[in-house]
Amino acid sequence: MTNTKRIVRAGLLTCIALIIFVVEMQIPLPVSVPGMKLGLANIVTVYAVYVLSVKETALILTARLILGAVFSGNISALLFSASGGFMCLTAMLILSRFIDKKHIWLCSMFGAVFHNLGQIIAAAAVTGTLSVFAYLPLLTVFGCIAGLFTGICAQTAVNRTEKN
Amino acid sequence: MNRKSRILAVAAMAVIFLTAVILAVHFYVKPKSDRVNIISGGQIVRTIDLSTAEDCQFDIIYEGRRNTVEIKNHTICVISADCPDLICVKTGAMGADSSGPVVCLPNRLVIEFEEASADGKSG
Ligand SMILES: [Zn+2]
């Protein structure tokens, strides 16, 4: 694949992630827990982990996090989404060496767990209190379910694109 | 992926999930303490005993950003704020049916039961 193609692909994936991110902002959640999200934009990250290089995946995630913060108008949330996002990415990059393409959903679930952990650590650091960890179990339960869903989506995308 | 590593990975995920479910239920257990700390920017700015506190409202300001806290019927909640997500307001009252802290991340505000921190340290 040429360099131009790589850049275009990364750009397109960033766009897709951002569109999903913006659409997700319009979906209200029945519960309001700090940091709780469906995290559907993570479908792109999971896909990239299995198809693209580490560098490209990290670039797509970084671009999506920064632009997402700009679009949502909530810049202060960037600290939490970034710490969660990169912790999730690191975990998935390591796990993807052991978890094959038939079990991407599993890798995505572990990623979600680490995403929540990263968020809460940042929140504890920022507020200077450990009581925010009270939210970790709730976030983890929800994150596992959401992570399973995004994982299945990414797995379908990976398997379909590989066939062509 | 061989059979052994697959079972290991699924089992690890199951343990994480079930542990989280059990601990999440704990979140809704009634608090043992009546004393709440209001922490703004990492500093305890107020400690209130909910069992004796009179109904009132007051503002907590952090770097020019505001959360209005209300004490009513021995519960405490944030009734309005100028943060972008308003999660602190939607969390609702603390003390009646939830022991979980009220958190406003954009404004660096946490309202927690006094023992909650000690619980966190011991795991
Ligand atoms: Zn708030």
PDB file of N, CA, C and O in Angstrom, chain A residues 32-34 74 76 80 98-100 103 106 109-110 113 123 126-132 134-135 137-138 140-141 144-145, chain B residues 1 6 9-10 12-13 16-17 20-21 23-24 27-28 39 42 84 87 90-91 101 103 105-106 108 110 112 116-117 121:
ATOM      1  N   SER A  32     -27.034   8.759  34.688  1.00  0.00           N
ATOM      2  CA  SER A  32     -25.951   9.728  34.537  1.00  0.00           C
ATOM      3  C   SER A  32     -24.856   9.418  35.536  1.00  0.00           C
ATOM      4  O   SER A  32     -24.961   9.666  36.715  1.00  0.00           O
ATOM      5  N   VAL A  33     -23.828   8.803  35.017  1.00  0.00           N
ATOM      6  CA  VAL A  33     -22.663   8.456  35.820  1.00  0.00           C
ATOM      7  C   VAL A  33     -21.477   9.161  35.175  1.00  0.00           C
ATOM      8  O   VAL A  33     -21.353   9.125  33.949  1.00  0.00           O
ATOM      9  N   PRO A  34     -20.634   9.817  35.966  1.00  0.00           N
ATOM     10  CA  PRO A  34     -19.506  10.517  35.354  1.00  0.00           C
ATOM     11  C   PRO A  34     -18.664   9.565  34.513  1.00  0.00           C
ATOM     12  O   PRO A  34     -18.226   8.528  35.000  1.00  0.00           O
ATOM     13  N   ASN A  74     -16.515  20.435  25.068  1.00  0.00           N
ATOM     14  CA  ASN A  74     -16.193  20.093  26.454  1.00  0.00           C
ATOM     15  C   ASN A  74     -14.702  19.726  26.523  1.00  0.00           C
ATOM     16  O   ASN A  74     -14.329  18.580  26.661  1.00  0.00           O
ATOM     17  N   SER A  76     -12.510  20.258  28.746  1.00  0.00           N
ATOM     18  CA  SER A  76     -11.991  19.737  30.010  1.00  0.00           C
ATOM     19  C   SER A  76     -12.156  18.220  30.103  1.00  0.00           C
ATOM     20  O   SER A  76     -11.488  17.557  30.888  1.00  0.00           O
ATOM     21  N   PHE A  80      -9.784  13.198  30.580  1.00  0.00           N
ATOM     22  CA  PHE A  80     -10.312  11.892  30.977  1.00  0.00           C
ATOM     23  C   PHE A  80     -10.444  10.951  29.783  1.00  0.00           C
ATOM     24  O   PHE A  80     -10.091   9.779  29.866  1.00  0.00           O
ATOM     25  N   PHE A  98      -2.118 -11.745  21.342  1.00  0.00           N
ATOM     26  CA  PHE A  98      -2.530 -13.070  21.830  1.00  0.00           C
ATOM     27  C   PHE A  98      -3.932 -13.454  21.370  1.00  0.00           C
ATOM     28  O   PHE A  98      -4.241 -14.637  21.241  1.00  0.00           O
ATOM     29  N   ILE A  99      -4.773 -12.446  21.173  1.00  0.00           N
ATOM     30  CA  ILE A  99      -6.163 -12.722  20.812  1.00  0.00           C
ATOM     31  C   ILE A  99      -6.319 -12.591  19.300  1.00  0.00           C
ATOM     32  O   ILE A  99      -6.037 -11.540  18.734  1.00  0.00           O
ATOM     33  N   ASP A 100      -6.756 -13.674  18.655  1.00  0.00           N
ATOM     34  CA  ASP A 100      -6.825 -13.667  17.189  1.00  0.00           C
ATOM     35  C   ASP A 100      -8.080 -12.969  16.674  1.00  0.00           C
ATOM     36  O   ASP A 100      -8.915 -12.495  17.442  1.00  0.00           O
ATOM     37  N   HIS A 103     -11.676 -13.529  17.858  1.00  0.00           N
ATOM     38  CA  HIS A 103     -12.084 -13.172  19.224  1.00  0.00           C
ATOM     39  C   HIS A 103     -11.843 -11.699  19.513  1.00  0.00           C
ATOM     40  O   HIS A 103     -11.470 -11.326  20.624  1.00  0.00           O
ATOM     41  N   LEU A 106     -13.533 -10.082  22.495  1.00  0.00           N
ATOM     42  CA  LEU A 106     -12.909 -10.271  23.807  1.00  0.00           C
ATOM     43  C   LEU A 106     -11.863  -9.185  24.067  1.00  0.00           C
ATOM     44  O   LEU A 106     -11.802  -8.593  25.141  1.00  0.00           O
ATOM     45  N   MET A 109     -13.551  -5.989  24.907  1.00  0.00           N
ATOM     46  CA  MET A 109     -14.074  -5.941  26.278  1.00  0.00           C
ATOM     47  C   MET A 109     -12.972  -5.589  27.277  1.00  0.00           C
ATOM     48  O   MET A 109     -13.166  -4.770  28.170  1.00  0.00           O
ATOM     49  N   PHE A 110     -11.813  -6.215  27.097  1.00  0.00           N
ATOM     50  CA  PHE A 110     -10.685  -5.878  27.978  1.00  0.00           C
ATOM     51  C   PHE A 110     -10.298  -4.409  27.794  1.00  0.00           C
ATOM     52  O   PHE A 110      -9.977  -3.710  28.757  1.00  0.00           O
ATOM     53  N   VAL A 113     -12.557  -2.210  29.807  1.00  0.00           N
ATOM     54  CA  VAL A 113     -12.233  -2.243  31.238  1.00  0.00           C
ATOM     55  C   VAL A 113     -11.080  -1.279  31.530  1.00  0.00           C
ATOM     56  O   VAL A 113     -11.130  -0.502  32.483  1.00  0.00           O
ATOM     57  N   ALA A 123      -9.557  10.973  36.987  1.00  0.00           N
ATOM     58  CA  ALA A 123     -10.543  11.687  37.804  1.00  0.00           C
ATOM     59  C   ALA A 123     -10.086  11.774  39.259  1.00  0.00           C
ATOM     60  O   ALA A 123     -10.232  12.814  39.905  1.00  0.00           O
ATOM     61  N   VAL A 126      -7.310  14.352  39.490  1.00  0.00           N
ATOM     62  CA  VAL A 126      -7.774  15.721  39.296  1.00  0.00           C
ATOM     63  C   VAL A 126      -8.565  16.228  40.500  1.00  0.00           C
ATOM     64  O   VAL A 126      -8.419  17.365  40.928  1.00  0.00           O
ATOM     65  N   THR A 127      -9.422  15.367  41.065  1.00  0.00           N
ATOM     66  CA  THR A 127     -10.250  15.809  42.187  1.00  0.00           C
ATOM     67  C   THR A 127      -9.544  15.609  43.531  1.00  0.00           C
ATOM     68  O   THR A 127     -10.004  16.108  44.542  1.00  0.00           O
ATOM     69  N   GLY A 128      -8.445  14.877  43.527  1.00  0.00           N
ATOM     70  CA  GLY A 128      -7.708  14.644  44.761  1.00  0.00           C
ATOM     71  C   GLY A 128      -8.488  13.804  45.750  1.00  0.00           C
ATOM     72  O   GLY A 128      -8.355  13.973  46.961  1.00  0.00           O
ATOM     73  N   THR A 129      -9.337  12.904  45.266  1.00  0.00           N
ATOM     74  CA  THR A 129     -10.097  12.048  46.177  1.00  0.00           C
ATOM     75  C   THR A 129     -10.219  10.645  45.602  1.00  0.00           C
ATOM     76  O   THR A 129     -10.305  10.477  44.386  1.00  0.00           O
ATOM     77  N   LEU A 130     -10.215   9.670  46.495  1.00  0.00           N
ATOM     78  CA  LEU A 130     -10.323   8.292  46.039  1.00  0.00           C
ATOM     79  C   LEU A 130     -11.775   7.848  45.884  1.00  0.00           C
ATOM     80  O   LEU A 130     -12.050   6.796  45.329  1.00  0.00           O
ATOM     81  N   SER A 131     -12.708   8.663  46.400  1.00  0.00           N
ATOM     82  CA  SER A 131     -14.108   8.209  46.400  1.00  0.00           C
ATOM     83  C   SER A 131     -14.666   8.066  44.993  1.00  0.00           C
ATOM     84  O   SER A 131     -15.666   7.384  44.797  1.00  0.00           O
ATOM     85  N   VAL A 132     -14.027   8.695  43.989  1.00  0.00           N
ATOM     86  CA  VAL A 132     -14.515   8.513  42.620  1.00  0.00           C
ATOM     87  C   VAL A 132     -14.407   7.058  42.172  1.00  0.00           C
ATOM     88  O   VAL A 132     -15.109   6.629  41.266  1.00  0.00           O
ATOM     89  N   ALA A 134     -15.631   4.716  43.561  1.00  0.00           N
ATOM     90  CA  ALA A 134     -16.940   4.100  43.808  1.00  0.00           C
ATOM     91  C   ALA A 134     -17.691   3.882  42.500  1.00  0.00           C
ATOM     92  O   ALA A 134     -18.541   2.998  42.400  1.00  0.00           O
ATOM     93  N   TYR A 135     -17.364   4.672  41.500  1.00  0.00           N
ATOM     94  CA  TYR A 135     -18.047   4.547  40.214  1.00  0.00           C
ATOM     95  C   TYR A 135     -17.432   3.471  39.321  1.00  0.00           C
ATOM     96  O   TYR A 135     -18.008   3.113  38.303  1.00  0.00           O
ATOM     97  N   PRO A 137     -16.961   0.126  39.540  1.00  0.00           N
ATOM     98  CA  PRO A 137     -17.727  -1.094  39.222  1.00  0.00           C
ATOM     99  C   PRO A 137     -18.861  -0.843  38.237  1.00  0.00           C
ATOM    100  O   PRO A 137     -19.027  -1.597  37.273  1.00  0.00           O
ATOM    101  N   LEU A 138     -19.634   0.218  38.460  1.00  0.00           N
ATOM    102  CA  LEU A 138     -20.731   0.544  37.544  1.00  0.00           C
ATOM    103  C   LEU A 138     -20.220   0.762  36.133  1.00  0.00           C
ATOM    104  O   LEU A 138     -20.783   0.259  35.158  1.00  0.00           O
ATOM    105  N   THR A 140     -17.495  -0.363  34.874  1.00  0.00           N
ATOM    106  CA  THR A 140     -16.951  -1.605  34.320  1.00  0.00           C
ATOM    107  C   THR A 140     -18.064  -2.502  33.789  1.00  0.00           C
ATOM    108  O   THR A 140     -17.944  -3.065  32.701  1.00  0.00           O
ATOM    109  N   VAL A 141     -19.149  -2.640  34.555  1.00  0.00           N
ATOM    110  CA  VAL A 141     -20.271  -3.473  34.099  1.00  0.00           C
ATOM    111  C   VAL A 141     -20.803  -2.948  32.769  1.00  0.00           C
ATOM    112  O   VAL A 141     -20.948  -3.685  31.792  1.00  0.00           O
ATOM    113  N   CYS A 144     -18.153  -3.314  29.898  1.00  0.00           N
ATOM    114  CA  CYS A 144     -18.016  -4.665  29.360  1.00  0.00           C
ATOM    115  C   CYS A 144     -19.087  -4.926  28.304  1.00  0.00           C
ATOM    116  O   CYS A 144     -18.799  -5.487  27.239  1.00  0.00           O
ATOM    117  N   ILE A 145     -20.315  -4.514  28.609  1.00  0.00           N
ATOM    118  CA  ILE A 145     -21.420  -4.751  27.667  1.00  0.00           C
ATOM    119  C   ILE A 145     -21.222  -3.916  26.405  1.00  0.00           C
ATOM    120  O   ILE A 145     -21.315  -4.425  25.278  1.00  0.00           O
TER     121      ILE A 145
ATOM    122  N   MET B   1      -5.301 -18.733  18.123  1.00  0.00           N
ATOM    123  CA  MET B   1      -5.546 -18.756  19.574  1.00  0.00           C
ATOM    124  C   MET B   1      -5.888 -20.192  19.971  1.00  0.00           C
ATOM    125  O   MET B   1      -6.864 -20.761  19.477  1.00  0.00           O
ATOM    126  N   ARG B   6      -7.727 -19.350  25.129  1.00  0.00           N
ATOM    127  CA  ARG B   6      -9.086 -18.856  24.938  1.00  0.00           C
ATOM    128  C   ARG B   6      -9.884 -18.976  26.234  1.00  0.00           C
ATOM    129  O   ARG B   6     -10.539 -18.040  26.679  1.00  0.00           O
ATOM    130  N   ALA B   9      -8.661 -16.417  28.775  1.00  0.00           N
ATOM    131  CA  ALA B   9      -9.114 -15.051  28.496  1.00  0.00           C
ATOM    132  C   ALA B   9     -10.583 -14.877  28.846  1.00  0.00           C
ATOM    133  O   ALA B   9     -10.973 -13.882  29.475  1.00  0.00           O
ATOM    134  N   VAL B  10     -11.408 -15.846  28.457  1.00  0.00           N
ATOM    135  CA  VAL B  10     -12.845 -15.754  28.753  1.00  0.00           C
ATOM    136  C   VAL B  10     -13.069 -15.795  30.263  1.00  0.00           C
ATOM    137  O   VAL B  10     -13.865 -15.022  30.808  1.00  0.00           O
ATOM    138  N   ALA B  12     -10.979 -14.862  32.636  1.00  0.00           N
ATOM    139  CA  ALA B  12     -10.526 -13.598  33.218  1.00  0.00           C
ATOM    140  C   ALA B  12     -11.588 -12.520  33.046  1.00  0.00           C
ATOM    141  O   ALA B  12     -11.898 -11.769  33.980  1.00  0.00           O
ATOM    142  N   MET B  13     -12.182 -12.472  31.859  1.00  0.00           N
ATOM    143  CA  MET B  13     -13.227 -11.483  31.584  1.00  0.00           C
ATOM    144  C   MET B  13     -14.429 -11.721  32.484  1.00  0.00           C
ATOM    145  O   MET B  13     -14.996 -10.776  33.041  1.00  0.00           O
ATOM    146  N   ILE B  16     -13.726 -10.490  36.013  1.00  0.00           N
ATOM    147  CA  ILE B  16     -13.788  -9.021  36.067  1.00  0.00           C
ATOM    148  C   ILE B  16     -15.247  -8.563  36.081  1.00  0.00           C
ATOM    149  O   ILE B  16     -15.656  -7.753  36.912  1.00  0.00           O
ATOM    150  N   PHE B  17     -16.028  -9.140  35.191  1.00  0.00           N
ATOM    151  CA  PHE B  17     -17.425  -8.713  35.057  1.00  0.00           C
ATOM    152  C   PHE B  17     -18.222  -9.012  36.332  1.00  0.00           C
ATOM    153  O   PHE B  17     -18.910  -8.148  36.863  1.00  0.00           O
ATOM    154  N   ALA B  20     -17.267  -6.820  39.215  1.00  0.00           N
ATOM    155  CA  ALA B  20     -17.823  -5.479  39.022  1.00  0.00           C
ATOM    156  C   ALA B  20     -19.312  -5.444  39.373  1.00  0.00           C
ATOM    157  O   ALA B  20     -19.785  -4.500  39.998  1.00  0.00           O
ATOM    158  N   VAL B  21     -20.042  -6.502  38.989  1.00  0.00           N
ATOM    159  CA  VAL B  21     -21.479  -6.562  39.304  1.00  0.00           C
ATOM    160  C   VAL B  21     -21.683  -6.545  40.815  1.00  0.00           C
ATOM    161  O   VAL B  21     -22.487  -5.780  41.353  1.00  0.00           O
ATOM    162  N   LEU B  23     -19.622  -5.502  43.187  1.00  0.00           N
ATOM    163  CA  LEU B  23     -19.218  -4.225  43.778  1.00  0.00           C
ATOM    164  C   LEU B  23     -20.172  -3.093  43.393  1.00  0.00           C
ATOM    165  O   LEU B  23     -20.358  -2.147  44.164  1.00  0.00           O
ATOM    166  N   ALA B  24     -20.786  -3.208  42.218  1.00  0.00           N
ATOM    167  CA  ALA B  24     -21.710  -2.158  41.785  1.00  0.00           C
ATOM    168  C   ALA B  24     -22.946  -2.118  42.669  1.00  0.00           C
ATOM    169  O   ALA B  24     -23.487  -1.051  42.954  1.00  0.00           O
ATOM    170  N   PHE B  27     -22.678   0.002  45.707  1.00  0.00           N
ATOM    171  CA  PHE B  27     -22.823   1.440  45.479  1.00  0.00           C
ATOM    172  C   PHE B  27     -24.150   1.956  46.006  1.00  0.00           C
ATOM    173  O   PHE B  27     -24.264   3.091  46.450  1.00  0.00           O
ATOM    174  N   TYR B  28     -25.179   1.105  45.959  1.00  0.00           N
ATOM    175  CA  TYR B  28     -26.514   1.550  46.339  1.00  0.00           C
ATOM    176  C   TYR B  28     -26.876   1.208  47.785  1.00  0.00           C
ATOM    177  O   TYR B  28     -27.978   1.445  48.223  1.00  0.00           O
ATOM    178  N   ILE B  39     -15.438  18.445  48.668  1.00  0.00           N
ATOM    179  CA  ILE B  39     -14.050  18.614  48.257  1.00  0.00           C
ATOM    180  C   ILE B  39     -14.015  19.380  46.945  1.00  0.00           C
ATOM    181  O   ILE B  39     -14.609  18.961  45.957  1.00  0.00           O
ATOM    182  N   GLY B  42      -9.518  19.358  45.263  1.00  0.00           N
ATOM    183  CA  GLY B  42      -8.647  18.540  46.101  1.00  0.00           C
ATOM    184  C   GLY B  42      -8.609  18.955  47.567  1.00  0.00           C
ATOM    185  O   GLY B  42      -7.967  18.296  48.385  1.00  0.00           O
ATOM    186  N   PRO B  84     -20.376  21.862  31.710  1.00  0.00           N
ATOM    187  CA  PRO B  84     -21.011  21.521  30.439  1.00  0.00           C
ATOM    188  C   PRO B  84     -21.900  20.273  30.463  1.00  0.00           C
ATOM    189  O   PRO B  84     -22.868  20.202  29.709  1.00  0.00           O
ATOM    190  N   ILE B  87     -23.733  16.423  34.863  1.00  0.00           N
ATOM    191  CA  ILE B  87     -23.865  15.092  35.461  1.00  0.00           C
ATOM    192  C   ILE B  87     -24.057  15.222  36.978  1.00  0.00           C
ATOM    193  O   ILE B  87     -24.829  14.475  37.581  1.00  0.00           O
ATOM    194  N   LYS B  90     -27.694  15.773  37.564  1.00  0.00           N
ATOM    195  CA  LYS B  90     -28.514  14.599  37.232  1.00  0.00           C
ATOM    196  C   LYS B  90     -28.284  13.436  38.194  1.00  0.00           C
ATOM    197  O   LYS B  90     -29.131  12.548  38.314  1.00  0.00           O
ATOM    198  N   THR B  91     -27.122  13.409  38.857  1.00  0.00           N
ATOM    199  CA  THR B  91     -26.835  12.336  39.809  1.00  0.00           C
ATOM    200  C   THR B  91     -27.895  12.293  40.905  1.00  0.00           C
ATOM    201  O   THR B  91     -28.251  11.230  41.403  1.00  0.00           O
ATOM    202  N   PRO B 101     -20.672   8.970  45.665  1.00  0.00           N
ATOM    203  CA  PRO B 101     -20.355  10.398  45.698  1.00  0.00           C
ATOM    204  C   PRO B 101     -21.002  11.157  44.543  1.00  0.00           C
ATOM    205  O   PRO B 101     -21.270  10.582  43.499  1.00  0.00           O
ATOM    206  N   VAL B 103     -20.198  13.784  41.849  1.00  0.00           N
ATOM    207  CA  VAL B 103     -18.946  14.226  41.245  1.00  0.00           C
ATOM    208  C   VAL B 103     -19.233  15.222  40.122  1.00  0.00           C
ATOM    209  O   VAL B 103     -20.106  14.990  39.292  1.00  0.00           O
ATOM    210  N   LEU B 105     -16.745  16.603  37.521  1.00  0.00           N
ATOM    211  CA  LEU B 105     -15.354  16.616  37.064  1.00  0.00           C
ATOM    212  C   LEU B 105     -14.939  17.961  36.459  1.00  0.00           C
ATOM    213  O   LEU B 105     -13.854  18.447  36.770  1.00  0.00           O
ATOM    214  N   PRO B 106     -15.783  18.578  35.608  1.00  0.00           N
ATOM    215  CA  PRO B 106     -15.330  19.852  35.018  1.00  0.00           C
ATOM    216  C   PRO B 106     -15.015  20.903  36.089  1.00  0.00           C
ATOM    217  O   PRO B 106     -14.105  21.709  35.922  1.00  0.00           O
ATOM    218  N   ARG B 108     -14.206  20.184  39.247  1.00  0.00           N
ATOM    219  CA  ARG B 108     -13.319  19.596  40.264  1.00  0.00           C
ATOM    220  C   ARG B 108     -13.995  19.482  41.629  1.00  0.00           C
ATOM    221  O   ARG B 108     -13.390  19.742  42.659  1.00  0.00           O
ATOM    222  N   VAL B 110     -16.201  17.180  44.428  1.00  0.00           N
ATOM    223  CA  VAL B 110     -16.667  15.869  44.881  1.00  0.00           C
ATOM    224  C   VAL B 110     -17.380  16.062  46.206  1.00  0.00           C
ATOM    225  O   VAL B 110     -16.887  16.751  47.097  1.00  0.00           O
ATOM    226  N   GLU B 112     -18.684  13.607  49.129  1.00  0.00           N
ATOM    227  CA  GLU B 112     -18.575  12.195  49.486  1.00  0.00           C
ATOM    228  C   GLU B 112     -18.905  11.998  50.953  1.00  0.00           C
ATOM    229  O   GLU B 112     -18.742  12.906  51.763  1.00  0.00           O
ATOM    230  N   ALA B 116     -16.246   7.167  52.955  1.00  0.00           N
ATOM    231  CA  ALA B 116     -16.055   6.650  51.595  1.00  0.00           C
ATOM    232  C   ALA B 116     -14.579   6.601  51.216  1.00  0.00           C
ATOM    233  O   ALA B 116     -14.112   5.655  50.608  1.00  0.00           O
ATOM    234  N   SER B 117     -13.849   7.633  51.630  1.00  0.00           N
ATOM    235  CA  SER B 117     -12.423   7.691  51.310  1.00  0.00           C
ATOM    236  C   SER B 117     -11.666   6.561  51.988  1.00  0.00           C
ATOM    237  O   SER B 117     -10.818   5.923  51.380  1.00  0.00           O
ATOM    238  N   LYS B 121      -9.450   3.377  50.342  1.00  0.00           N
ATOM    239  CA  LYS B 121      -8.048   3.046  50.620  1.00  0.00           C
ATOM    240  C   LYS B 121      -7.858   1.575  50.954  1.00  0.00           C
ATOM    241  O   LYS B 121      -6.891   0.956  50.565  1.00  0.00           O
TER     242      LYS B 121
END
